[in-house]
Coordinates of C-alpha atoms and ligand atoms in Angstrom, one line a residue:
X1 CA 5.5 -57.0 21.1
X2 CA 7.4 -54.2 23.0
X3 CA 8.4 -51.1 21.0
X4 CA 12.2 -51.1 20.3
X5 CA 14.3 -49.3 22.8
X6 CA 15.3 -45.7 22.2
X7 CA 18.6 -46.8 20.8
X8 CA 16.8 -48.3 17.8
X9 CA 16.5 -44.8 16.3
X10 CA 16.0 -46.1 12.8
X11 CA 12.8 -48.0 13.5
X12 CA 11.4 -45.1 15.7
X13 CA 12.1 -42.6 12.9
X14 CA 10.3 -44.9 10.4
X15 CA 7.4 -45.1 12.8
X16 CA 7.1 -41.4 13.3
X17 CA 7.5 -40.6 9.6
X18 CA 4.8 -43.1 8.7
X19 CA 2.6 -41.4 11.3
X20 CA 3.6 -37.8 10.5
X21 CA 0.4 -37.1 8.5
X22 CA -1.9 -39.0 10.9
X23 CA -3.3 -38.1 14.3
X24 CA -1.4 -39.2 17.4
X25 CA -3.2 -39.9 20.6
X26 CA -1.0 -40.3 23.6
X27 CA -2.5 -42.1 26.6
X28 CA -1.0 -41.1 29.9
X29 CA -0.4 -43.7 32.6
X30 CA -0.3 -42.4 36.2
X31 CA -0.3 -45.3 38.7
X32 CA 1.0 -45.6 42.2
X33 CA 2.4 -49.1 41.9
X34 CA 4.5 -50.9 39.4
X35 CA 2.0 -53.7 38.9
X36 CA -0.9 -51.3 38.2
X37 CA 1.4 -49.2 35.9
X38 CA 2.4 -52.3 33.9
X39 CA -1.1 -53.4 33.2
X40 CA -2.2 -49.9 32.4
X41 CA 0.7 -49.5 30.0
X42 CA -0.3 -52.6 28.1
X43 CA -3.9 -51.4 27.8
X44 CA -2.8 -47.8 26.9
X45 CA -0.8 -49.2 24.0
X46 CA -3.8 -51.0 22.7
X47 CA -5.8 -47.7 22.2
X48 CA -3.1 -45.0 22.0
X49 CA -0.4 -44.3 19.4
X50 CA 2.0 -43.3 22.2
X51 CA 2.0 -44.0 25.9
X52 CA 3.1 -41.5 28.5
X53 CA 4.6 -43.1 31.6
X54 CA 4.2 -40.7 34.6
X55 CA 6.9 -41.9 37.0
X56 CA 6.0 -39.0 39.4
X57 CA 2.8 -40.9 40.1
X58 CA 4.6 -43.9 41.7
X59 CA 4.6 -44.1 45.4
X60 CA 8.0 -43.5 47.0
X61 CA 9.1 -47.1 47.4
X62 CA 8.0 -48.0 43.9
X63 CA 9.7 -45.0 42.5
X64 CA 13.0 -46.1 44.1
X65 CA 12.4 -49.5 42.5
X66 CA 11.9 -47.8 39.2
X67 CA 15.4 -46.3 39.5
X68 CA 16.8 -49.8 39.5
X69 CA 14.3 -51.7 37.4
X70 CA 12.3 -49.1 35.4
X71 CA 13.2 -50.4 31.9
X72 CA 10.9 -53.2 32.6
X73 CA 7.9 -50.9 32.7
X74 CA 8.7 -49.3 29.3
X75 CA 9.2 -52.7 27.7
X76 CA 5.5 -53.4 28.4
X77 CA 4.5 -50.9 25.7
X78 CA 4.1 -51.9 22.1
X79 CA 4.0 -48.2 21.2
X80 CA 6.5 -45.5 21.6
X81 CA 6.6 -44.1 25.1
X82 CA 7.1 -40.7 26.7
X83 CA 8.8 -40.5 30.1
X84 CA 7.5 -37.8 32.4
X85 CA 8.6 -36.9 35.9
X86 CA 6.5 -33.8 36.9
X87 CA 6.9 -31.6 40.0
X88 CA 3.6 -30.7 41.7
X89 CA 3.6 -27.1 40.6
X90 CA 3.6 -28.3 36.9
X91 CA 0.7 -30.7 37.6
X92 CA 2.8 -33.6 38.9
X93 CA 2.1 -35.8 41.9
X94 CA 5.1 -35.1 44.1
X95 CA 7.0 -32.3 45.6
X96 CA 10.3 -32.2 43.8
X97 CA 13.0 -29.6 44.1
X98 CA 15.3 -28.8 41.2
X99 CA 18.0 -31.0 42.6
X100 CA 15.8 -34.1 42.9
X101 CA 14.5 -33.5 39.3
X102 CA 18.1 -33.2 38.0
X103 CA 19.2 -36.3 39.8
X104 CA 16.4 -38.2 38.2
X105 CA 17.0 -37.1 34.7
X106 CA 20.8 -37.4 34.9
X107 CA 21.3 -40.6 36.9
X108 CA 18.1 -42.4 37.9
X109 CA 15.8 -42.4 34.9
X110 CA 15.1 -45.5 32.8
X111 CA 16.6 -45.1 29.4
X112 CA 14.2 -47.0 27.2
X113 CA 11.6 -44.3 26.6
X114 CA 11.5 -43.0 23.1
X115 CA 10.6 -39.4 24.3
X116 CA 11.4 -37.4 27.4
X117 CA 9.1 -34.7 28.7
X118 CA 11.3 -32.1 30.4
X119 CA 9.9 -29.0 31.9
X120 CA 11.0 -25.6 30.5
X121 CA 12.9 -24.5 33.6
X122 CA 15.2 -27.5 33.3
X123 CA 15.4 -27.5 29.5
X124 CA 16.7 -23.9 29.7
X125 CA 19.8 -25.2 31.4
X126 CA 20.5 -27.8 28.7
X127 CA 24.3 -27.7 29.5
X128 CA 23.6 -29.5 32.8
X129 CA 22.5 -32.5 30.8
X130 CA 26.0 -32.9 29.4
X131 CA 26.6 -34.9 32.6
X132 CA 25.1 -38.3 33.5
X133 CA 22.8 -40.2 31.2
X134 CA 22.8 -38.8 27.7
X135 CA 19.8 -36.8 26.5
X136 CA 18.9 -36.9 22.8
X137 CA 17.2 -33.5 22.4
X138 CA 15.5 -34.6 19.2
X139 CA 13.4 -36.8 21.5
X140 CA 12.6 -34.1 24.1
X141 CA 9.2 -32.5 24.6
X142 CA 9.9 -29.2 26.4
X143 CA 6.8 -28.5 28.5
X144 CA 5.2 -25.7 30.4
X145 CA 1.9 -25.9 32.3
X146 CA -0.3 -23.3 33.9
X147 CA -3.3 -24.5 36.0
X148 CA -4.6 -21.1 36.8
X149 CA -5.4 -19.5 33.5
X150 CA -4.0 -18.3 30.2
X151 CA -0.5 -16.9 30.8
X152 CA -0.4 -13.3 29.7
X153 CA 3.1 -13.9 28.2
X154 CA 2.4 -16.9 26.1
X155 CA 4.5 -15.7 23.2
X156 CA 7.4 -15.1 25.6
X157 CA 7.0 -18.7 26.9
X158 CA 7.2 -19.9 23.3
X159 CA 10.3 -17.7 22.7
X160 CA 12.0 -19.2 25.7
X161 CA 11.1 -22.7 24.6
X162 CA 12.7 -22.2 21.2
X163 CA 15.9 -21.2 23.0
X164 CA 16.2 -24.8 24.3
X165 CA 17.5 -27.6 22.1
X166 CA 14.2 -29.5 22.5
X167 CA 12.6 -30.6 19.3
X168 CA 9.0 -30.5 20.4
X169 CA 7.2 -27.8 22.4
X170 CA 4.3 -28.3 24.7
X171 CA 2.2 -25.5 26.4
X172 CA -0.9 -26.4 28.4
X173 CA -3.0 -23.8 30.3
X174 CA -6.3 -23.8 32.1
X175 CA -9.2 -22.4 30.0
X176 CA -11.9 -20.5 32.0
X177 CA -14.0 -19.8 28.9
X178 CA -14.1 -21.3 25.4
X179 CA -12.5 -18.1 24.0
X180 CA -9.3 -19.1 25.8
X181 CA -8.9 -21.8 23.1
X182 CA -8.0 -19.1 20.6
X183 CA -4.6 -18.6 22.3
X184 CA -3.9 -22.4 21.9
X185 CA -4.8 -22.4 18.3
X186 CA -2.7 -19.3 17.7
X187 CA 0.3 -21.1 19.3
X188 CA -0.2 -24.0 16.9
X189 CA -0.3 -21.5 13.9
X190 CA 2.8 -19.8 15.1
X191 CA 4.6 -23.2 15.5
X192 CA 3.6 -24.1 12.0
X193 CA 4.8 -20.9 10.5
X194 CA 8.1 -21.3 12.3
X195 CA 8.3 -25.0 11.3
X196 CA 8.2 -26.2 14.9
X197 CA 6.5 -29.2 16.3
X198 CA 4.1 -28.3 19.1
X199 CA 1.4 -29.5 21.5
X200 CA -0.9 -26.7 22.7
X201 CA -3.7 -27.5 25.0
X202 CA -6.4 -25.5 26.8
X203 CA -7.3 -27.6 29.8
X204 CA -10.7 -27.8 31.4
X205 CA -14.1 -28.5 29.8
X206 CA -13.9 -25.1 28.1
X207 CA -10.8 -26.3 26.3
X208 CA -12.1 -29.5 24.9
X209 CA -12.0 -28.3 21.3
X210 CA -8.2 -27.9 21.5
X211 CA -7.9 -31.6 22.4
X212 CA -10.2 -32.7 19.6
X213 CA -9.0 -30.3 16.8
X214 CA -5.4 -29.9 17.9
X215 CA -4.0 -32.7 15.7
X216 CA -5.8 -31.6 12.6
X217 CA -4.5 -28.1 13.2
X218 CA -0.9 -29.4 13.3
X219 CA -0.4 -30.5 17.0
X220 CA 2.2 -33.2 17.4
X221 CA -0.2 -35.2 19.5
X222 CA -3.2 -34.9 21.8
X223 CA -3.7 -36.7 25.1
X224 CA -6.6 -39.1 25.7
X225 CA -7.2 -40.9 29.0
X226 CA -7.4 -44.7 29.3
X227 CA -10.6 -44.4 31.4
X228 CA -12.6 -41.3 32.5
X229 CA -11.3 -41.8 36.1
X230 CA -7.7 -42.0 35.0
X231 CA -7.5 -38.6 33.3
X232 CA -4.3 -36.8 34.2
X233 CA -5.4 -33.3 33.5
X234 CA -8.7 -31.3 33.7
X235 CA -10.9 -31.7 30.6
X236 CA -9.0 -34.8 29.3
X237 CA -11.5 -37.1 27.7
X238 CA -10.8 -40.7 26.9
X239 CA -8.8 -41.9 23.9
X240 CA -11.8 -44.0 23.0
X241 CA -14.0 -40.9 22.9
X242 CA -11.5 -39.0 20.8
X243 CA -11.5 -41.9 18.3
X244 CA -15.1 -43.2 18.2
X245 CA -17.2 -40.2 19.3
X246 CA -15.3 -37.4 17.6
X247 CA -13.6 -39.5 14.9
X248 CA -10.4 -37.6 15.4
X249 CA -8.5 -39.7 12.9
X250 CA -10.7 -38.4 10.1
X251 CA -10.8 -34.6 11.0
X252 CA -8.9 -32.1 8.8
X253 CA -8.8 -28.3 8.5
X254 CA -11.7 -28.6 6.0
X255 CA -13.9 -30.4 8.5
X256 CA -17.2 -28.5 9.2
X257 CA -17.3 -27.4 12.8
X258 CA -20.5 -27.5 14.8
X259 CA -21.4 -27.9 18.5
X260 CA -23.5 -27.1 21.4
X261 CA -23.0 -23.7 23.2
X262 CA -24.2 -23.6 26.8
X263 CA -23.3 -23.8 30.4
X264 CA -23.1 -26.5 31.6
X265 CA -22.7 -28.8 28.6
X266 CA -20.7 -31.7 30.1
X267 CA -23.7 -34.0 30.3
X268 CA -25.2 -33.3 26.9
X269 CA -25.8 -36.3 24.7
X270 CA -26.1 -34.2 21.5
X271 CA -22.4 -35.0 20.5
X272 CA -23.4 -38.7 20.3
X273 CA -26.5 -37.9 18.2
X274 CA -25.0 -35.5 15.7
X275 CA -21.6 -37.1 15.3
X276 CA -23.3 -40.4 14.6
X277 CA -25.5 -38.6 12.0
X278 CA -22.5 -37.0 10.3
X279 CA -20.7 -40.4 10.2
X280 CA -23.7 -42.2 8.8
X281 CA -24.3 -39.5 6.1
X282 CA -20.5 -39.5 5.3
X283 CA -20.5 -35.8 6.0
X284 CA -17.2 -34.3 6.9
X285 CA -18.3 -32.6 10.1
X286 CA -17.7 -32.7 13.9
X287 CA -20.0 -31.7 16.7
X288 CA -18.5 -30.7 20.1
X289 CA -19.7 -29.3 23.4
X290 CA -18.7 -25.6 23.8
X291 CA -18.6 -24.5 27.4
X292 CA -19.6 -20.8 26.9
X293 CA -19.9 -18.2 29.7
X294 CA -20.2 -15.1 27.6
X295 CA -22.2 -15.9 24.4
X296 CA -21.6 -12.6 22.6
X297 CA -17.8 -12.8 23.0
X298 CA -17.9 -16.4 21.8
X299 CA -20.0 -15.5 18.8
X300 CA -17.8 -12.5 18.0
X301 CA -14.4 -14.1 18.5
X302 CA -15.0 -17.7 17.4
X303 CA -18.2 -18.0 15.3
X304 CA -19.2 -15.0 13.2
X305 CA -17.5 -15.1 9.8
X306 CA -17.0 -11.3 9.8
X307 CA -15.2 -11.1 13.2
X308 CA -13.9 -14.5 14.3
X309 CA -10.2 -14.8 15.2
X310 CA -9.9 -18.5 14.1
X311 CA -9.7 -19.7 10.5
X312 CA -12.0 -22.6 10.7
X313 CA -14.9 -24.0 8.7
X314 CA -17.7 -23.1 11.0
X315 CA -21.1 -24.5 10.0
X316 CA -23.5 -23.8 12.8
X317 CA -24.4 -24.1 16.4
X318 CA -26.9 -25.6 18.8
X319 CA -27.7 -23.2 21.7
X320 CA -28.9 -24.3 25.1
X321 CA -29.5 -22.7 28.5
X322 CA -28.7 -20.1 29.5
X323 CA -28.0 -18.5 26.1
X324 CA -31.2 -19.2 24.0
X325 CA -32.5 -15.7 24.4
X326 CA -29.3 -13.6 24.9
X327 CA -27.8 -15.1 21.7
X328 CA -30.5 -13.4 19.6
X329 CA -28.8 -10.0 19.7
X330 CA -25.7 -11.5 18.1
X331 CA -27.5 -12.7 14.9
X332 CA -28.0 -11.1 11.5
X333 CA -31.4 -12.8 10.8
X334 CA -33.9 -14.6 12.9
X335 CA -36.6 -16.9 11.7
X336 CA -40.1 -15.4 12.4
X337 CA -41.1 -18.4 14.6
X338 CA -38.0 -18.2 16.7
X339 CA -38.6 -14.4 17.1
X340 CA -42.1 -15.0 18.3
X341 CA -41.0 -17.7 20.8
X342 CA -38.2 -15.4 21.9
X343 CA -35.6 -18.2 21.8
X344 CA -33.0 -19.5 19.3
X345 CA -31.6 -23.0 19.7
X346 CA -30.0 -23.3 16.3
X347 CA -27.7 -21.1 14.3
X348 CA -26.7 -21.6 10.7
X349 CA -23.7 -19.8 9.1
X350 CA -24.9 -18.6 5.7
X351 CA -22.2 -16.8 3.7
X352 CA -20.9 -14.2 6.2
X353 CA -24.1 -14.1 8.2
X354 CA -25.6 -15.9 11.1
X355 CA -29.2 -17.0 10.9
X356 CA -31.2 -18.2 14.0
X357 CA -33.9 -20.8 14.2
X358 CA -35.9 -22.7 16.8
X359 CA -36.1 -26.4 16.2
X360 CA -37.5 -27.1 19.7
X361 CA -41.0 -25.9 18.9
X362 CA -41.8 -28.3 16.0
X363 CA -39.9 -31.1 17.7
X364 CA -42.0 -30.6 20.8
X365 CA -45.3 -30.9 19.0
X366 CA -44.6 -33.8 16.7
X367 CA -44.9 -36.7 19.2
X368 CA -48.2 -35.4 20.6
X369 CA -50.4 -35.3 17.6
X370 CA -50.0 -39.0 16.6
X371 CA -51.1 -39.9 20.2
X372 CA -54.0 -37.7 20.8
X373 CA -54.9 -36.3 17.4
X374 CA -56.2 -32.8 16.7
X375 CA -55.1 -30.3 19.4
X376 CA -57.6 -27.5 18.6
X377 CA -59.4 -26.7 21.9
X378 CA -57.4 -29.4 23.7
X379 CA -56.7 -28.4 27.4
X380 CA -53.0 -28.3 27.9
X381 CA -50.9 -27.6 31.0
X382 CA -47.3 -26.5 30.7
X383 CA -45.3 -26.7 34.0
X384 CA -42.3 -24.2 34.0
X385 CA -41.8 -20.8 32.6
X386 CA -38.3 -21.0 31.0
X387 CA -37.0 -21.4 27.5
X388 CA -38.5 -24.9 26.8
X389 CA -41.8 -23.8 28.3
X390 CA -41.9 -20.8 25.8
X391 CA -41.4 -23.1 22.8
X392 CA -44.0 -25.6 24.1
X393 CA -46.7 -22.9 24.8
X394 CA -46.1 -21.2 21.5
X395 CA -46.4 -24.5 19.5
X396 CA -49.5 -25.6 21.5
X397 CA -51.1 -22.2 20.8
X398 CA -50.2 -22.5 17.1
X399 CA -52.3 -25.7 17.1
X400 CA -55.2 -23.9 18.7
X401 CA -54.9 -25.6 22.1
X402 CA -56.1 -23.9 25.3
X403 CA -52.9 -23.6 27.5
X404 CA -52.3 -22.9 31.1
X405 CA -48.8 -22.2 32.4
X406 CA -48.1 -23.5 35.9
X407 CA -45.0 -22.1 37.6
X408 CA -43.6 -21.8 41.1
X409 CA -43.1 -18.1 40.4
X410 CA -46.3 -16.5 39.3
X411 CA -44.2 -13.4 38.3
X412 CA -42.6 -15.5 35.5
X413 CA -45.6 -17.5 34.5
X414 CA -47.9 -14.5 33.9
X415 CA -45.9 -12.6 31.3
X416 CA -45.1 -15.9 29.4
X417 CA -48.8 -16.8 29.4
X418 CA -49.9 -13.2 28.3
X419 CA -47.4 -13.2 25.5
X420 CA -49.0 -16.3 23.9
X421 CA -52.7 -15.8 24.9
X422 CA -52.5 -18.5 27.6
X423 CA -53.7 -18.6 31.2
X424 CA -51.3 -18.9 34.2
X425 CA -51.6 -20.5 37.6
X426 CA -49.5 -21.2 40.7
X427 CA -47.9 -24.7 40.6
X428 CA -48.2 -25.4 44.3
X429 CA -50.9 -28.1 44.9
X430 CA -52.2 -27.7 41.3
X431 CA -54.7 -30.4 40.1
X432 CA -54.5 -31.6 36.5
X433 CA -57.8 -33.5 36.2
X434 CA -59.5 -32.9 32.9
X435 CA -56.3 -31.8 31.1
X436 CA -55.5 -33.5 27.7
X437 CA -51.8 -32.9 28.0
X438 CA -49.6 -32.1 31.0
X439 CA -46.0 -31.0 30.1
X440 CA -43.0 -31.0 32.4
X441 CA -40.8 -28.1 31.1
X442 CA -38.7 -27.9 34.3
X443 CA -35.5 -29.8 35.0
X444 CA -37.1 -31.7 37.9
X445 CA -36.3 -35.4 37.6
X446 CA -33.0 -35.0 35.7
X447 CA -30.2 -37.4 36.6
X448 CA -27.4 -36.1 38.7
X449 CA -29.0 -35.7 42.1
X450 CA -32.6 -34.7 41.1
X451 CA -33.9 -38.0 39.9
X452 CA -36.4 -38.4 42.7
X453 CA -38.0 -35.0 42.1
X454 CA -41.2 -34.4 40.2
X455 CA -43.3 -31.3 39.5
X456 CA -46.5 -33.3 40.1
X457 CA -47.5 -36.4 42.0
X458 CA -49.8 -39.2 40.8
X459 CA -52.6 -37.7 43.0
X460 CA -52.2 -34.4 41.1
X461 CA -52.1 -36.0 37.7
X462 CA -55.1 -38.3 38.2
X463 CA -57.7 -37.6 35.5
X464 CA -55.2 -36.1 33.0
X465 CA -54.9 -37.9 29.6
X466 CA -51.3 -37.6 28.5
X467 CA -48.1 -36.7 30.5
X468 CA -45.1 -35.4 28.5
X469 CA -41.8 -35.0 30.2
X470 CA -39.2 -32.9 28.3
X471 CA -36.5 -34.3 30.6
X472 CA -34.8 -37.1 28.7
X473 CA -32.2 -38.3 31.2
X474 CA -33.2 -40.7 32.7
X475 CA -35.5 -42.0 30.0
X476 CA -38.1 -42.9 32.7
X477 CA -38.4 -40.0 35.1
X478 CA -40.2 -39.8 38.4
X479 CA -42.8 -37.5 36.7
X480 CA -43.5 -40.3 34.2
X481 CA -43.7 -42.9 36.9
X482 CA -46.3 -40.8 38.8
X483 CA -48.2 -40.3 35.6
X484 CA -48.3 -44.0 34.9
X485 CA -49.6 -44.6 38.4
X486 CA -52.3 -42.0 37.6
X487 CA -53.3 -43.9 34.4
X488 CA -51.9 -41.3 31.9
X489 CA -50.4 -42.0 28.5
X490 CA -46.7 -41.1 28.5
X491 CA -44.2 -39.3 26.3
X492 CA -40.5 -39.0 27.3
X493 CA -38.1 -36.2 26.3
X494 CA -35.9 -38.3 24.0
X495 CA -38.2 -38.1 21.0
X496 CA -38.2 -34.3 21.1
X497 CA -34.4 -34.2 21.6
X498 CA -33.7 -36.4 18.6
X499 CA -36.3 -34.7 16.4
X500 CA -34.9 -31.2 17.1
X501 CA -31.4 -32.5 16.4
X502 CA -32.6 -34.1 13.1
X503 CA -33.9 -30.7 12.0
X504 CA -30.6 -29.1 13.0
X505 CA -28.8 -31.7 10.8
X506 CA -31.1 -30.8 7.9
X507 CA -30.6 -27.1 8.3
X508 CA -26.8 -27.5 8.4
X509 CA -26.3 -30.1 5.7
X510 CA -29.4 -29.8 3.5
X511 CA -29.7 -33.6 3.7
X512 CA -32.4 -35.8 5.2
X513 CA -31.4 -36.8 8.8
X514 CA -30.7 -40.5 9.5
X515 CA -33.4 -40.6 12.2
X516 CA -32.8 -44.2 13.3
X517 CA -29.1 -43.8 13.6
X518 CA -29.6 -40.7 15.7
X519 CA -32.1 -42.4 18.0
X520 CA -29.8 -45.3 18.6
X521 CA -26.9 -42.9 19.2
X522 CA -29.0 -41.0 21.8
X523 CA -29.7 -44.2 23.7
X524 CA -26.0 -45.0 23.5
X525 CA -25.1 -41.5 24.8
X526 CA -27.5 -41.9 27.7
X527 CA -25.7 -45.1 28.6
X528 CA -22.5 -43.1 29.0
X529 CA -24.1 -40.5 31.2
X530 CA -26.1 -42.5 33.7
Ligands
NAP601 P1 -34.9 -22.9 32.0 O1 -35.0 -21.9 30.9 O2 -33.8 -22.9 33.0 O3 -36.3 -23.1 32.7 C1 -36.5 -24.0 33.8 C2 -37.9 -23.7 34.4 O4 -38.1 -24.7 35.4 C3 -38.0 -22.4 35.0 O5 -39.3 -21.9 34.9 C4 -37.8 -22.7 36.5 O6 -38.4 -21.8 37.4 C5 -38.4 -24.1 36.6 N1 -37.9 -24.8 37.7 C6 -36.6 -25.1 38.0 N2 -36.6 -25.7 39.2 C7 -37.8 -25.8 39.7 C8 -38.4 -26.4 40.8 N3 -37.6 -27.0 41.7 N4 -39.7 -26.3 41.0 C9 -40.5 -25.7 40.0 N5 -40.0 -25.2 38.9 C10 -38.7 -25.2 38.7 O7 -34.7 -24.4 31.3 P2 -35.3 -24.9 29.9 O8 -34.3 -24.6 28.8 O9 -36.6 -24.4 29.8 O10 -35.3 -26.5 30.1 C11 -36.2 -27.1 31.0 C12 -36.1 -28.6 30.9 O11 -36.5 -29.0 29.6 C13 -34.6 -29.1 31.1 O12 -34.6 -30.2 31.9 C14 -34.2 -29.3 29.7 O13 -33.2 -30.4 29.6 C15 -35.5 -29.8 29.1 N6 -35.4 -29.7 27.6 C16 -35.6 -30.8 26.9 C17 -35.6 -30.7 25.5 C18 -35.8 -31.9 24.7 O14 -35.5 -31.9 23.5 N7 -36.2 -33.0 25.3 C19 -35.5 -29.4 24.9 C20 -35.3 -28.3 25.7 C21 -35.3 -28.4 27.1 P3 -37.6 -20.6 38.0 O15 -37.5 -19.6 36.9 O16 -38.5 -20.1 39.1 O17 -36.2 -21.1 38.5

């Protein structure tokens, strides 16, 4: 059933009041043709609480048609709609001078949308809207976009916005680093303290937390795409991910915040694993990817209880490349094993301190022992000399194994080997015959263009007993295929990933991790990232 037209103010008011304490996800529709827009609007209304109809996306002929017959489009939505007509410099799809924009809003726009998104420069000239089709300013979102970075004068933009008669304010800017999100959260705080309704979004992957946490920090709405490919702004994830992966409807200011700090983090499946664990344990927590360039500034400004600039309930962090070693100088206490390994992959907020742990090392070793038993004196080869290799060599040495580090760069393999009492060798044309365990601790074979690569061929692996790939995406890597051809037993990286995440869950919540739920979620996550 279509949502009542804008004139039915009474029903709209009731709808918005009912929803005022709940999260609103707005699904934008940006299509070139009427037909495609119509079907997208119907689908958007099924998943969203509001639908934004971007008429600037229509191709020229279809746009002209919308001037005559546009009401029809809005009638397709069973949810309230937002009408948007953006010029290219504000992120729109067409070049529009001020005159064309005014003509649209005053004379050509369909009138059945419940909300109008009008950019700040036009809204500042509100008196112009006394002509033509009437504008109800209690239904207007006054918007401003910056696709380059964080405007230096954000507070001035806010000041100018509140000079317009628009009820709702929207500021979206490009985040280059996760710390840029602080400015968006501060805007929401200011809006709340001045009793204004606001949408504040940091765009780009680094700004994801503002999209997930915005509503529970008072944002009027957040945007979620219908499909990944139909996102209308950088960093916009799907409405479905907001609802089912991040459980946005259940987040509040009390929700415990966790996530993965790294660069890149886009393809991580850890959010699938840990959010599923929180849900299964009925723990009020959320786990998000944090795209971090400068780890010490992130820790200082957003994480450390003594210095952070955001009032949020931060519980802990997973840390991945390239920050596992550099993060150590930001912590108050480091677990002795993590100190020896020289890498922290888990941080726990305890009181006003940060404590660092390494859950990779135990998770690495746990799948090996059941397969080949006692590791004392076992001959083990670790290929690679980075963070994962360090954890692997350390835990194998703890078990009394004899370890050789193979790397393409002997200058990196040697110090790692010496630190843990292992040997080192050049990777080129290495032969692994006689080794009990051969570990791939390089990214070779990872999906996304490197699937066909392997650090060792079947010929090199012949005569080795067990091949263990730390790469988990894809589940079956080229290295594992080569090892199977060579007659080795196999272990993939997913088991280690889930085991180390389970230990993080335990460190953060104090509860036993729901292993099976986490394993199933990991497989589901991989399905989304193939
Ligand atoms: P890292 O610190 O960046 O180390 C990567 C290592 O691989 C370096 O020694 C690097 O050598 C080497 N390498 C890269 N490309 C190579 C190539 N073409 N040929 C030979 N060696 C190459 O990364 P990391 O944190 O150790 O992670 C390594 C892999 O393990 C990643 O795929 C990661 O996803 C995986 N991992 C999995 C788990 C799990 O739970 N399953 C946990 C941790 C890591 P250079 O220094 O010469 O570049």
